[in-house]
Backbone as JSON Lines, residues from 0, in Angstrom:
{"i":0,"aa":"M","n":[-65.2,-92.0,-78.64],"ca":[-63.94,-91.62,-79.24],"c":[-63.7,-90.13,-79.13]}
{"i":1,"aa":"G","n":[-64.77,-89.33,-79.19],"ca":[-64.62,-87.88,-79.13],"c":[-64.12,-87.39,-77.78]}
{"i":2,"aa":"R","n":[-64.41,-88.11,-76.7],"ca":[-63.98,-87.66,-75.37],"c":[-62.58,-88.12,-75.01]}
{"i":3,"aa":"Y","n":[-62.08,-89.16,-75.65],"ca":[-60.76,-89.71,-75.3],"c":[-59.63,-88.68,-75.45]}
{"i":4,"aa":"P","n":[-59.52,-87.92,-76.55],"ca":[-58.44,-86.94,-76.64],"c":[-58.49,-85.9,-75.52]}
{"i":5,"aa":"L","n":[-59.69,-85.52,-75.07],"ca":[-59.79,-84.58,-73.96],"c":[-59.19,-85.16,-72.7]}
{"i":6,"aa":"L","n":[-59.44,-86.43,-72.44],"ca":[-58.88,-87.06,-71.25],"c":[-57.36,-87.11,-71.33]}
{"i":7,"aa":"V","n":[-56.83,-87.38,-72.51],"ca":[-55.37,-87.42,-72.68],"c":[-54.8,-86.03,-72.45]}
{"i":8,"aa":"D","n":[-55.43,-85.0,-73.03],"ca":[-54.95,-83.63,-72.83],"c":[-55.02,-83.24,-71.37]}
{"i":9,"aa":"D","n":[-56.13,-83.61,-70.7],"ca":[-56.26,-83.29,-69.29],"c":[-55.15,-83.95,-68.47]}
{"i":10,"aa":"A","n":[-54.84,-85.2,-68.76],"ca":[-53.78,-85.91,-68.03],"c":[-52.43,-85.25,-68.28]}
{"i":11,"aa":"R","n":[-52.14,-84.88,-69.53],"ca":[-50.86,-84.21,-69.83],"c":[-50.79,-82.86,-69.15]}
{"i":12,"aa":"D","n":[-51.91,-82.14,-69.18],"ca":[-51.93,-80.82,-68.55],"c":[-51.73,-80.92,-67.04]}
{"i":13,"aa":"E","n":[-52.38,-81.88,-66.41],"ca":[-52.22,-82.06,-64.96],"c":[-50.79,-82.45,-64.61]}
{"i":14,"aa":"K","n":[-50.17,-83.29,-65.46],"ca":[-48.76,-83.66,-65.24],"c":[-47.88,-82.42,-65.38]}
{"i":15,"aa":"A","n":[-48.18,-81.56,-66.34],"ca":[-47.41,-80.32,-66.52],"c":[-47.57,-79.4,-65.31]}
{"i":16,"aa":"I","n":[-48.78,-79.32,-64.76],"ca":[-49.03,-78.49,-63.57],"c":[-48.23,-79.03,-62.39]}
{"i":17,"aa":"D","n":[-48.22,-80.34,-62.21],"ca":[-47.42,-80.94,-61.14],"c":[-45.95,-80.6,-61.33]}
{"i":18,"aa":"G","n":[-45.48,-80.65,-62.57],"ca":[-44.09,-80.3,-62.87],"c":[-43.78,-78.85,-62.55]}
{"i":19,"aa":"I","n":[-44.71,-77.95,-62.86],"ca":[-44.53,-76.53,-62.54],"c":[-44.37,-76.35,-61.04]}
{"i":20,"aa":"R","n":[-45.24,-77.0,-60.28],"ca":[-45.2,-76.85,-58.82],"c":[-43.88,-77.39,-58.23]}
{"i":21,"aa":"V","n":[-43.38,-78.49,-58.76],"ca":[-42.1,-79.04,-58.3],"c":[-40.97,-78.06,-58.62]}
{"i":22,"aa":"L","n":[-40.96,-77.53,-59.84],"ca":[-39.94,-76.57,-60.22],"c":[-39.98,-75.32,-59.34]}
{"i":23,"aa":"L","n":[-41.18,-74.85,-59.02],"ca":[-41.31,-73.66,-58.17],"c":[-40.83,-73.93,-56.76]}
{"i":24,"aa":"R","n":[-41.15,-75.11,-56.2],"ca":[-40.66,-75.45,-54.85],"c":[-39.14,-75.49,-54.84]}
{"i":25,"aa":"D","n":[-38.54,-76.1,-55.86],"ca":[-37.08,-76.15,-55.95],"c":[-36.48,-74.76,-56.08]}
{"i":26,"aa":"A","n":[-37.13,-73.91,-56.87],"ca":[-36.64,-72.54,-57.06],"c":[-36.68,-71.76,-55.75]}
{"i":27,"aa":"V","n":[-37.78,-71.88,-55.01],"ca":[-37.9,-71.2,-53.73],"c":[-36.78,-71.64,-52.79]}
{"i":28,"aa":"E","n":[-36.54,-72.95,-52.74],"ca":[-35.49,-73.47,-51.86],"c":[-34.12,-72.93,-52.25]}
{"i":29,"aa":"R","n":[-33.81,-72.98,-53.55],"ca":[-32.51,-72.47,-54.01],"c":[-32.34,-70.98,-53.72]}
{"i":30,"aa":"L","n":[-33.38,-70.2,-53.98],"ca":[-33.3,-68.75,-53.77],"c":[-33.19,-68.43,-52.28]}
{"i":31,"aa":"D","n":[-33.92,-69.15,-51.46],"ca":[-33.89,-68.93,-50.01],"c":[-32.53,-69.29,-49.43]}
{"i":32,"aa":"V","n":[-32.01,-70.46,-49.8],"ca":[-30.71,-70.9,-49.29],"c":[-29.6,-69.94,-49.72]}
{"i":33,"aa":"A","n":[-29.68,-69.43,-50.94],"ca":[-28.67,-68.51,-51.46],"c":[-28.8,-67.1,-50.89]}
{"i":34,"aa":"G","n":[-29.92,-66.82,-50.22],"ca":[-30.14,-65.46,-49.71],"c":[-30.3,-64.47,-50.85]}
{"i":35,"aa":"A","n":[-30.92,-64.9,-51.92],"ca":[-31.09,-64.05,-53.1],"c":[-31.91,-62.81,-52.76]}
{"i":36,"aa":"R","n":[-31.57,-61.72,-53.41],"ca":[-32.24,-60.44,-53.19],"c":[-33.71,-60.55,-53.6]}
{"i":37,"aa":"D","n":[-34.59,-60.15,-52.68],"ca":[-36.0,-60.13,-53.0],"c":[-36.5,-58.68,-53.01]}
{"i":38,"aa":"E","n":[-37.75,-58.51,-53.4],"ca":[-38.34,-57.18,-53.52],"c":[-39.71,-57.19,-52.85]}
{"i":39,"aa":"G","n":[-40.21,-56.01,-52.57],"ca":[-41.53,-55.89,-51.98],"c":[-42.63,-56.12,-52.99]}
{"i":40,"aa":"L","n":[-43.73,-56.68,-52.52],"ca":[-44.95,-56.83,-53.32],"c":[-46.02,-56.04,-52.58]}
{"i":41,"aa":"A","n":[-46.77,-55.23,-53.31],"ca":[-47.75,-54.36,-52.66],"c":[-49.04,-54.31,-53.46]}
{"i":42,"aa":"V","n":[-50.06,-53.84,-52.76],"ca":[-51.36,-53.57,-53.38],"c":[-51.57,-52.07,-53.3]}
{"i":43,"aa":"F","n":[-51.89,-51.45,-54.43],"ca":[-52.11,-50.01,-54.45],"c":[-53.5,-49.69,-53.91]}
{"i":44,"aa":"V","n":[-53.53,-48.83,-52.88],"ca":[-54.79,-48.35,-52.33],"c":[-54.86,-46.86,-52.65]}
{"i":45,"aa":"P","n":[-55.76,-46.45,-53.54],"ca":[-55.81,-45.04,-53.94],"c":[-56.27,-44.12,-52.81]}
{"i":46,"aa":"R","n":[-56.04,-42.85,-53.0],"ca":[-56.49,-41.83,-52.05],"c":[-58.02,-41.95,-51.91]}
{"i":47,"aa":"H","n":[-58.48,-41.89,-50.66],"ca":[-59.91,-42.01,-50.41],"c":[-60.28,-41.3,-49.11]}
{"i":48,"aa":"R","n":[-61.57,-41.12,-48.94],"ca":[-62.09,-40.51,-47.7],"c":[-62.78,-41.57,-46.87]}
{"i":49,"aa":"R","n":[-62.53,-41.51,-45.58],"ca":[-63.21,-42.41,-44.65],"c":[-63.56,-41.59,-43.41]}
{"i":50,"aa":"M","n":[-64.84,-41.54,-43.12],"ca":[-65.32,-40.82,-41.93],"c":[-64.8,-39.37,-41.9]}
{"i":51,"aa":"L","n":[-64.91,-38.68,-43.01],"ca":[-64.52,-37.28,-43.17],"c":[-63.01,-37.06,-43.11]}
{"i":52,"aa":"V","n":[-62.24,-38.12,-43.13],"ca":[-60.79,-38.01,-43.11],"c":[-60.26,-38.51,-44.44]}
{"i":53,"aa":"T","n":[-59.42,-37.7,-45.08],"ca":[-58.82,-38.1,-46.35],"c":[-57.59,-38.94,-46.07]}
{"i":54,"aa":"R","n":[-57.57,-40.11,-46.65],"ca":[-56.41,-41.01,-46.54],"c":[-55.65,-40.92,-47.85]}
{"i":55,"aa":"E","n":[-54.37,-40.66,-47.75],"ca":[-53.54,-40.57,-48.96],"c":[-53.32,-41.95,-49.55]}
{"i":56,"aa":"A","n":[-52.96,-41.98,-50.8],"ca":[-52.66,-43.24,-51.48],"c":[-51.51,-43.95,-50.78]}
{"i":57,"aa":"V","n":[-51.58,-45.28,-50.77],"ca":[-50.54,-46.07,-50.13],"c":[-50.33,-47.36,-50.91]}
{"i":58,"aa":"L","n":[-49.1,-47.83,-50.9],"ca":[-48.78,-49.15,-51.44],"c":[-48.7,-50.08,-50.22]}
{"i":59,"aa":"R","n":[-49.78,-50.81,-49.99],"ca":[-49.91,-51.68,-48.82],"c":[-49.12,-52.97,-49.05]}
{"i":60,"aa":"P","n":[-48.19,-53.31,-48.15],"ca":[-47.37,-54.52,-48.32],"c":[-48.23,-55.78,-48.45]}
{"i":61,"aa":"A","n":[-47.81,-56.66,-49.37],"ca":[-48.52,-57.92,-49.6],"c":[-47.55,-59.09,-49.62]}
{"i":62,"aa":"G","n":[-46.29,-58.86,-49.25],"ca":[-45.32,-59.94,-49.19],"c":[-44.0,-59.58,-49.85]}
{"i":63,"aa":"R","n":[-43.18,-60.6,-50.03],"ca":[-41.87,-60.45,-50.66],"c":[-41.81,-61.4,-51.85]}
{"i":64,"aa":"V","n":[-41.15,-60.97,-52.92],"ca":[-41.05,-61.78,-54.13],"c":[-39.65,-61.68,-54.72]}
{"i":65,"aa":"W","n":[-39.32,-62.7,-55.48],"ca":[-38.1,-62.66,-56.28],"c":[-38.53,-62.35,-57.71]}
{"i":66,"aa":"R","n":[-37.84,-61.41,-58.34],"ca":[-38.13,-61.06,-59.73],"c":[-37.42,-62.06,-60.64]}
{"i":67,"aa":"L","n":[-38.22,-62.75,-61.45],"ca":[-37.7,-63.74,-62.4],"c":[-38.15,-63.32,-63.8]}
{"i":68,"aa":"G","n":[-37.67,-62.19,-64.24],"ca":[-38.05,-61.67,-65.55],"c":[-39.51,-61.24,-65.55]}
{"i":69,"aa":"V","n":[-40.34,-61.92,-66.33],"ca":[-41.76,-61.56,-66.43],"c":[-42.59,-62.18,-65.32]}
{"i":70,"aa":"L","n":[-41.95,-62.9,-64.41],"ca":[-42.64,-63.57,-63.3],"c":[-42.1,-63.09,-61.97]}
{"i":71,"aa":"L","n":[-42.95,-63.08,-60.97],"ca":[-42.56,-62.82,-59.59],"c":[-42.92,-64.05,-58.78]}
{"i":72,"aa":"L","n":[-41.98,-64.56,-57.99],"ca":[-42.18,-65.78,-57.21],"c":[-42.11,-65.43,-55.73]}
{"i":73,"aa":"D","n":[-43.15,-65.86,-54.96],"ca":[-43.09,-65.63,-53.52],"c":[-42.67,-66.91,-52.8]}
{"i":74,"aa":"R","n":[-42.44,-66.8,-51.51],"ca":[-41.9,-67.93,-50.74],"c":[-42.86,-69.11,-50.62]}
{"i":75,"aa":"S","n":[-44.14,-68.88,-50.87],"ca":[-45.1,-69.98,-50.8],"c":[-45.17,-70.75,-52.11]}
{"i":76,"aa":"G","n":[-44.44,-70.27,-53.14],"ca":[-44.47,-70.94,-54.44],"c":[-45.51,-70.38,-55.38]}
{"i":77,"aa":"S","n":[-46.16,-69.3,-55.0],"ca":[-47.14,-68.64,-55.88],"c":[-46.41,-67.74,-56.87]}
{"i":78,"aa":"L","n":[-46.98,-67.66,-58.05],"ca":[-46.42,-66.81,-59.1],"c":[-47.33,-65.61,-59.34]}
{"i":79,"aa":"H","n":[-46.7,-64.48,-59.65],"ca":[-47.41,-63.27,-60.05],"c":[-46.83,-62.82,-61.37]}
{"i":80,"aa":"A","n":[-47.65,-62.21,-62.19],"ca":[-47.15,-61.58,-63.41],"c":[-46.51,-60.26,-63.0]}
{"i":81,"aa":"T","n":[-45.37,-59.94,-63.59],"ca":[-44.74,-58.66,-63.29],"c":[-45.67,-57.55,-63.75]}
{"i":82,"aa":"G","n":[-45.96,-56.64,-62.83],"ca":[-46.86,-55.53,-63.13],"c":[-46.09,-54.24,-63.22]}
{"i":83,"aa":"S","n":[-46.41,-53.32,-62.32],"ca":[-45.74,-52.03,-62.27],"c":[-44.7,-52.05,-61.15]}
{"i":84,"aa":"I","n":[-43.71,-51.18,-61.29],"ca":[-42.6,-51.15,-60.35],"c":[-42.3,-49.71,-59.98]}
{"i":85,"aa":"T","n":[-41.97,-49.49,-58.71],"ca":[-41.51,-48.18,-58.27],"c":[-40.42,-48.39,-57.23]}
{"i":86,"aa":"R","n":[-39.77,-47.32,-56.86],"ca":[-38.76,-47.37,-55.8],"c":[-39.21,-46.4,-54.72]}
{"i":87,"aa":"A","n":[-39.27,-46.86,-53.48],"ca":[-39.73,-46.02,-52.37],"c":[-38.81,-44.82,-52.22]}
{"i":88,"aa":"A","n":[-39.41,-43.64,-52.06],"ca":[-38.63,-42.41,-51.91],"c":[-39.38,-41.44,-51.0]}
{"i":89,"aa":"E","n":[-38.61,-40.64,-50.28],"ca":[-39.2,-39.62,-49.41],"c":[-39.95,-38.59,-50.24]}
{"i":90,"aa":"S","n":[-40.88,-37.96,-49.57],"ca":[-41.67,-36.92,-50.22],"c":[-40.78,-35.72,-50.52]}
{"i":91,"aa":"N","n":[-40.88,-35.24,-51.72],"ca":[-40.26,-33.98,-52.05],"c":[-41.33,-33.11,-52.69]}
{"i":92,"aa":"R","n":[-41.03,-31.88,-52.88],"ca":[-42.08,-31.0,-53.37],"c":[-42.44,-31.32,-54.82]}
{"i":93,"aa":"P","n":[-43.69,-31.11,-55.17],"ca":[-44.11,-31.35,-56.55],"c":[-43.35,-30.46,-57.52]}
{"i":94,"aa":"T","n":[-43.04,-31.0,-58.67],"ca":[-42.31,-30.23,-59.68],"c":[-43.23,-29.73,-60.79]}
{"i":95,"aa":"F","n":[-44.38,-30.35,-60.93],"ca":[-45.37,-29.96,-61.93],"c":[-44.79,-29.95,-63.34]}
{"i":96,"aa":"Q","n":[-43.81,-30.82,-63.59],"ca":[-43.23,-30.89,-64.93],"c":[-44.2,-31.59,-65.89]}
{"i":97,"aa":"S","n":[-44.81,-32.67,-65.42],"ca":[-45.78,-33.39,-66.24],"c":[-46.64,-34.23,-65.32]}
{"i":98,"aa":"V","n":[-47.79,-34.62,-65.81],"ca":[-48.69,-35.44,-65.02],"c":[-48.05,-36.79,-64.72]}
{"i":99,"aa":"S","n":[-47.36,-37.37,-65.71],"ca":[-46.74,-38.68,-65.49],"c":[-45.61,-38.6,-64.45]}
{"i":100,"aa":"A","n":[-44.85,-37.51,-64.46],"ca":[-43.78,-37.35,-63.47],"c":[-44.38,-37.21,-62.06]}
{"i":101,"aa":"E","n":[-45.47,-36.49,-61.94],"ca":[-46.13,-36.33,-60.64],"c":[-46.72,-37.66,-60.16]}
{"i":102,"aa":"T","n":[-47.28,-38.42,-61.08],"ca":[-47.84,-39.72,-60.73],"c":[-46.74,-40.64,-60.22]}
{"i":103,"aa":"R","n":[-45.59,-40.66,-60.89],"ca":[-44.47,-41.51,-60.43],"c":[-43.97,-41.05,-59.07]}
{"i":104,"aa":"R","n":[-43.88,-39.73,-58.84],"ca":[-43.45,-39.21,-57.55],"c":[-44.42,-39.63,-56.46]}
{"i":105,"aa":"E","n":[-45.72,-39.53,-56.73],"ca":[-46.72,-39.91,-55.73],"c":[-46.67,-41.41,-55.42]}
{"i":106,"aa":"L","n":[-46.36,-42.23,-56.41],"ca":[-46.24,-43.66,-56.16],"c":[-45.02,-43.97,-55.29]}
{"i":107,"aa":"R","n":[-43.92,-43.26,-55.52],"ca":[-42.72,-43.47,-54.68],"c":[-43.01,-43.11,-53.22]}
{"i":108,"aa":"V","n":[-43.76,-42.02,-53.03],"ca":[-44.12,-41.6,-51.68],"c":[-45.13,-42.59,-51.06]}
{"i":109,"aa":"A","n":[-46.06,-43.1,-51.87],"ca":[-47.03,-44.08,-51.38],"c":[-46.33,-45.34,-50.88]}
{"i":110,"aa":"A","n":[-45.21,-45.69,-51.5],"ca":[-44.44,-46.85,-51.04],"c":[-43.87,-46.6,-49.64]}
{"i":111,"aa":"V","n":[-43.38,-45.4,-49.39],"ca":[-42.86,-45.07,-48.05],"c":[-44.01,-45.08,-47.04]}
{"i":112,"aa":"R","n":[-45.17,-44.57,-47.44],"ca":[-46.34,-44.62,-46.55],"c":[-46.71,-46.06,-46.2]}
{"i":113,"aa":"G","n":[-46.42,-46.98,-47.1],"ca":[-46.69,-48.4,-46.86],"c":[-45.6,-49.07,-46.04]}
{"i":114,"aa":"H","n":[-44.67,-48.28,-45.53],"ca":[-43.58,-48.75,-44.67],"c":[-42.51,-49.55,-45.41]}
{"i":115,"aa":"F","n":[-42.33,-49.26,-46.68],"ca":[-41.19,-49.81,-47.4],"c":[-40.0,-48.88,-47.16]}
{"i":116,"aa":"A","n":[-38.82,-49.44,-47.05],"ca":[-37.62,-48.64,-46.8],"c":[-37.3,-47.77,-48.01]}
{"i":117,"aa":"V","n":[-36.78,-46.6,-47.73],"ca":[-36.38,-45.69,-48.81],"c":[-35.37,-46.4,-49.7]}
{"i":118,"aa":"G","n":[-35.6,-46.36,-51.0],"ca":[-34.72,-47.0,-51.97],"c":[-35.13,-48.41,-52.34]}
{"i":119,"aa":"E","n":[-36.08,-48.99,-51.6],"ca":[-36.5,-50.36,-51.87],"c":[-37.37,-50.43,-53.13]}
{"i":120,"aa":"T","n":[-37.17,-51.49,-53.91],"ca":[-37.99,-51.73,-55.1],"c":[-39.31,-52.36,-54.66]}
{"i":121,"aa":"V","n":[-40.41,-51.82,-55.19],"ca":[-41.75,-52.3,-54.82],"c":[-42.52,-52.63,-56.1]}
{"i":122,"aa":"N","n":[-43.06,-53.83,-56.15],"ca":[-43.88,-54.29,-57.27],"c":[-45.35,-54.16,-56.87]}
{"i":123,"aa":"Y","n":[-46.17,-53.66,-57.77],"ca":[-47.61,-53.57,-57.52],"c":[-48.35,-53.81,-58.83]}
{"i":124,"aa":"D","n":[-49.66,-53.92,-58.75],"ca":[-50.46,-54.29,-59.93],"c":[-49.88,-55.55,-60.56]}
{"i":125,"aa":"A","n":[-49.54,-56.52,-59.72],"ca":[-48.94,-57.78,-60.16],"c":[-49.93,-58.9,-59.86]}
{"i":126,"aa":"P","n":[-50.79,-59.23,-60.82],"ca":[-51.82,-60.24,-60.56],"c":[-51.23,-61.63,-60.32]}
{"i":127,"aa":"E","n":[-51.84,-62.36,-59.39],"ca":[-51.41,-63.74,-59.14],"c":[-51.82,-64.61,-60.32]}
{"i":128,"aa":"I","n":[-50.95,-65.53,-60.69],"ca":[-51.21,-66.43,-61.81],"c":[-51.9,-67.68,-61.28]}
{"i":129,"aa":"D","n":[-53.01,-68.02,-61.89],"ca":[-53.77,-69.22,-61.54],"c":[-52.99,-70.44,-62.04]}
{"i":130,"aa":"L","n":[-52.44,-71.22,-61.11],"ca":[-51.62,-72.37,-61.47],"c":[-52.45,-73.64,-61.6]}
{"i":131,"aa":"S","n":[-53.58,-73.54,-62.27],"ca":[-54.38,-74.72,-62.57],"c":[-54.35,-74.92,-64.08]}
{"i":132,"aa":"A","n":[-54.64,-76.13,-64.51],"ca":[-54.64,-76.43,-65.94],"c":[-55.65,-75.53,-66.66]}
{"i":133,"aa":"A","n":[-56.84,-75.4,-66.09],"ca":[-57.86,-74.56,-66.72],"c":[-57.42,-73.1,-66.77]}
{"i":134,"aa":"G","n":[-56.74,-72.64,-65.73],"ca":[-56.29,-71.25,-65.67],"c":[-55.18,-70.93,-66.65]}
{"i":135,"aa":"L","n":[-54.36,-71.93,-66.98],"ca":[-53.21,-71.69,-67.86],"c":[-53.46,-72.03,-69.32]}
{"i":136,"aa":"R","n":[-54.48,-72.82,-69.6],"ca":[-54.72,-73.26,-70.98],"c":[-54.92,-72.08,-71.93]}
{"i":137,"aa":"G","n":[-55.82,-71.21,-71.61],"ca":[-56.09,-70.08,-72.5],"c":[-55.59,-68.78,-71.93]}
{"i":138,"aa":"A","n":[-54.6,-68.85,-71.07],"ca":[-54.12,-67.67,-70.36],"c":[-53.53,-66.64,-71.32]}
{"i":139,"aa":"G","n":[-53.77,-65.38,-70.98],"ca":[-53.19,-64.29,-71.75],"c":[-51.97,-63.7,-71.06]}
{"i":140,"aa":"G","n":[-51.6,-64.26,-69.92],"ca":[-50.46,-63.74,-69.16],"c":[-49.15,-64.35,-69.59]}
{"i":141,"aa":"P","n":[-48.14,-64.22,-68.74],"ca":[-46.8,-64.69,-69.1],"c":[-46.61,-66.2,-69.07]}
{"i":142,"aa":"L","n":[-47.44,-66.93,-68.32],"ca":[-47.31,-68.38,-68.23],"c":[-48.52,-69.02,-68.89]}
{"i":143,"aa":"V","n":[-48.27,-69.89,-69.87],"ca":[-49.35,-70.55,-70.6],"c":[-49.09,-72.04,-70.67]}
{"i":144,"aa":"L","n":[-50.14,-72.78,-70.96],"ca":[-50.06,-74.23,-71.1],"c":[-50.59,-74.6,-72.47]}
{"i":145,"aa":"R","n":[-49.72,-75.23,-73.28],"ca":[-50.13,-75.66,-74.62],"c":[-49.74,-77.11,-74.81]}
{"i":146,"aa":"D","n":[-50.73,-77.94,-75.07],"ca":[-50.5,-79.36,-75.34],"c":[-49.67,-80.03,-74.25]}
{"i":147,"aa":"G","n":[-49.97,-79.7,-73.0],"ca":[-49.28,-80.33,-71.88],"c":[-47.89,-79.8,-71.61]}
{"i":148,"aa":"V","n":[-47.54,-78.66,-72.2],"ca":[-46.21,-78.06,-72.02],"c":[-46.37,-76.65,-71.45]}
{"i":149,"aa":"A","n":[-45.67,-76.37,-70.35],"ca":[-45.69,-75.03,-69.75],"c":[-44.71,-74.15,-70.5]}
{"i":150,"aa":"L","n":[-45.2,-72.97,-70.91],"ca":[-44.4,-72.03,-71.69],"c":[-44.48,-70.63,-71.09]}
{"i":151,"aa":"V","n":[-43.41,-69.86,-71.28],"ca":[-43.38,-68.48,-70.82],"c":[-43.4,-67.56,-72.03]}
{"i":152,"aa":"R","n":[-44.29,-66.59,-71.95],"ca":[-44.4,-65.56,-72.99],"c":[-43.66,-64.32,-72.48]}
{"i":153,"aa":"W","n":[-42.76,-63.79,-73.28],"ca":[-41.91,-62.68,-72.87],"c":[-42.69,-61.4,-72.63]}
{"i":154,"aa":"S","n":[-43.73,-61.17,-73.4],"ca":[-44.55,-59.98,-73.2],"c":[-45.98,-60.31,-73.6]}
{"i":155,"aa":"P","n":[-46.95,-59.56,-73.07],"ca":[-48.35,-59.85,-73.41],"c":[-48.63,-59.79,-74.91]}
{"i":156,"aa":"A","n":[-47.9,-58.96,-75.63],"ca":[-48.13,-58.81,-77.07],"c":[-47.41,-59.88,-77.88]}
{"i":157,"aa":"A","n":[-46.45,-60.56,-77.27],"ca":[-45.64,-61.53,-78.01],"c":[-46.36,-62.88,-78.09]}
{"i":158,"aa":"F","n":[-46.28,-63.51,-79.24],"ca":[-46.82,-64.85,-79.39],"c":[-45.73,-65.89,-79.12]}
{"i":159,"aa":"A","n":[-44.47,-65.51,-79.37],"ca":[-43.35,-66.43,-79.18],"c":[-43.21,-66.79,-77.69]}
{"i":160,"aa":"T","n":[-42.9,-68.06,-77.44],"ca":[-42.76,-68.55,-76.08],"c":[-41.48,-69.37,-75.94]}
{"i":161,"aa":"V","n":[-41.09,-69.58,-74.68],"ca":[-39.95,-70.44,-74.37],"c":[-40.41,-71.44,-73.3]}
{"i":162,"aa":"P","n":[-39.79,-72.62,-73.24],"ca":[-40.18,-73.6,-72.21],"c":[-39.95,-73.05,-70.8]}
{"i":163,"aa":"F","n":[-40.9,-73.33,-69.91],"ca":[-40.87,-72.81,-68.55],"c":[-39.66,-73.3,-67.74]}
{"i":164,"aa":"G","n":[-39.35,-74.59,-67.79],"ca":[-38.27,-75.15,-66.98],"c":[-36.93,-74.47,-67.21]}
{"i":165,"aa":"P","n":[-36.43,-74.42,-68.45],"ca":[-35.15,-73.74,-68.7],"c":[-35.2,-72.24,-68.38]}
{"i":166,"aa":"Y","n":[-36.34,-71.6,-68.65],"ca":[-36.5,-70.17,-68.34],"c":[-36.33,-69.95,-66.84]}
{"i":167,"aa":"L","n":[-37.04,-70.74,-66.04],"ca":[-36.97,-70.6,-64.59],"c":[-35.56,-70.88,-64.08]}
{"i":168,"aa":"A","n":[-34.92,-71.93,-64.58],"ca":[-33.57,-72.28,-64.15],"c":[-32.59,-71.14,-64.43]}
{"i":169,"aa":"E","n":[-32.7,-70.54,-65.6],"ca":[-31.8,-69.44,-65.96],"c":[-32.03,-68.23,-65.06]}
{"i":170,"aa":"R","n":[-33.29,-67.9,-64.82],"ca":[-33.61,-66.73,-63.99],"c":[-33.19,-66.94,-62.54]}
{"i":171,"aa":"V","n":[-33.38,-68.15,-62.03],"ca":[-32.95,-68.43,-60.66],"c":[-31.43,-68.36,-60.56]}
{"i":172,"aa":"S","n":[-30.73,-68.89,-61.53],"ca":[-29.26,-68.84,-61.48],"c":[-28.73,-67.4,-61.57]}
{"i":173,"aa":"L","n":[-29.44,-66.54,-62.25],"ca":[-29.03,-65.14,-62.3],"c":[-29.12,-64.46,-60.93]}
{"i":174,"aa":"L","n":[-30.06,-64.92,-60.09],"ca":[-30.19,-64.36,-58.75],"c":[-29.28,-65.05,-57.74]}
{"i":175,"aa":"T","n":[-29.07,-66.35,-57.89],"ca":[-28.24,-67.09,-56.93],"c":[-26.75,-66.96,-57.23]}
{"i":176,"aa":"D","n":[-26.41,-66.77,-58.49],"ca":[-25.01,-66.67,-58.91],"c":[-24.92,-65.6,-60.01]}
{"i":177,"aa":"P","n":[-25.06,-64.32,-59.61],"ca":[-25.08,-63.26,-60.63],"c":[-23.77,-63.17,-61.42]}
{"i":178,"aa":"P","n":[-23.85,-62.73,-62.67],"ca":[-22.65,-62.59,-63.47],"c":[-21.7,-61.56,-62.86]}
{"i":179,"aa":"Q","n":[-20.43,-61.69,-63.17],"ca":[-19.4,-60.78,-62.69],"c":[-19.78,-59.34,-63.04]}
{"i":180,"aa":"G","n":[-19.78,-58.45,-62.06],"ca":[-20.06,-57.04,-62.3],"c":[-21.53,-56.67,-62.24]}
{"i":181,"aa":"A","n":[-22.39,-57.64,-62.01],"ca":[-23.84,-57.32,-61.97],"c":[-24.25,-56.84,-60.6]}
């Protein structure tokens, strides 16, 4: 009797995972057909030395994603948690106003070094979300699984959640049919 509830939970969780994957495939198709605006996904490679040559920091391209609020969706149906964001910009001289301003300037330049177009939005430090029942059950990220229901958490600190299906539908519709003036 003690193992039976686990089997029921596992079956509900697996059904929820299948539902997530179907919703993601549909979302990719809708976004692709609509030609929705996508953004760059990158991996930050810090400044380092190799064979006595210093290599500057770069945001190395890792694909294209659609921003869906706290989630990033790529064309293969994989989800990433929204991490950090920058906009590619040409190098300009350091202003030395503050360390944080210099760090942001260096990240914008690193995006151009990664061959992103000037002005393009680039997402980095965006971990891929494990779309397995075990990965989502106790997840601390934006997508969680509770009692066989997929839920989206608005922020890592927030406990409040919303159902994944309606959240995804709303976010996809904002990209495929943006509101007037957006």
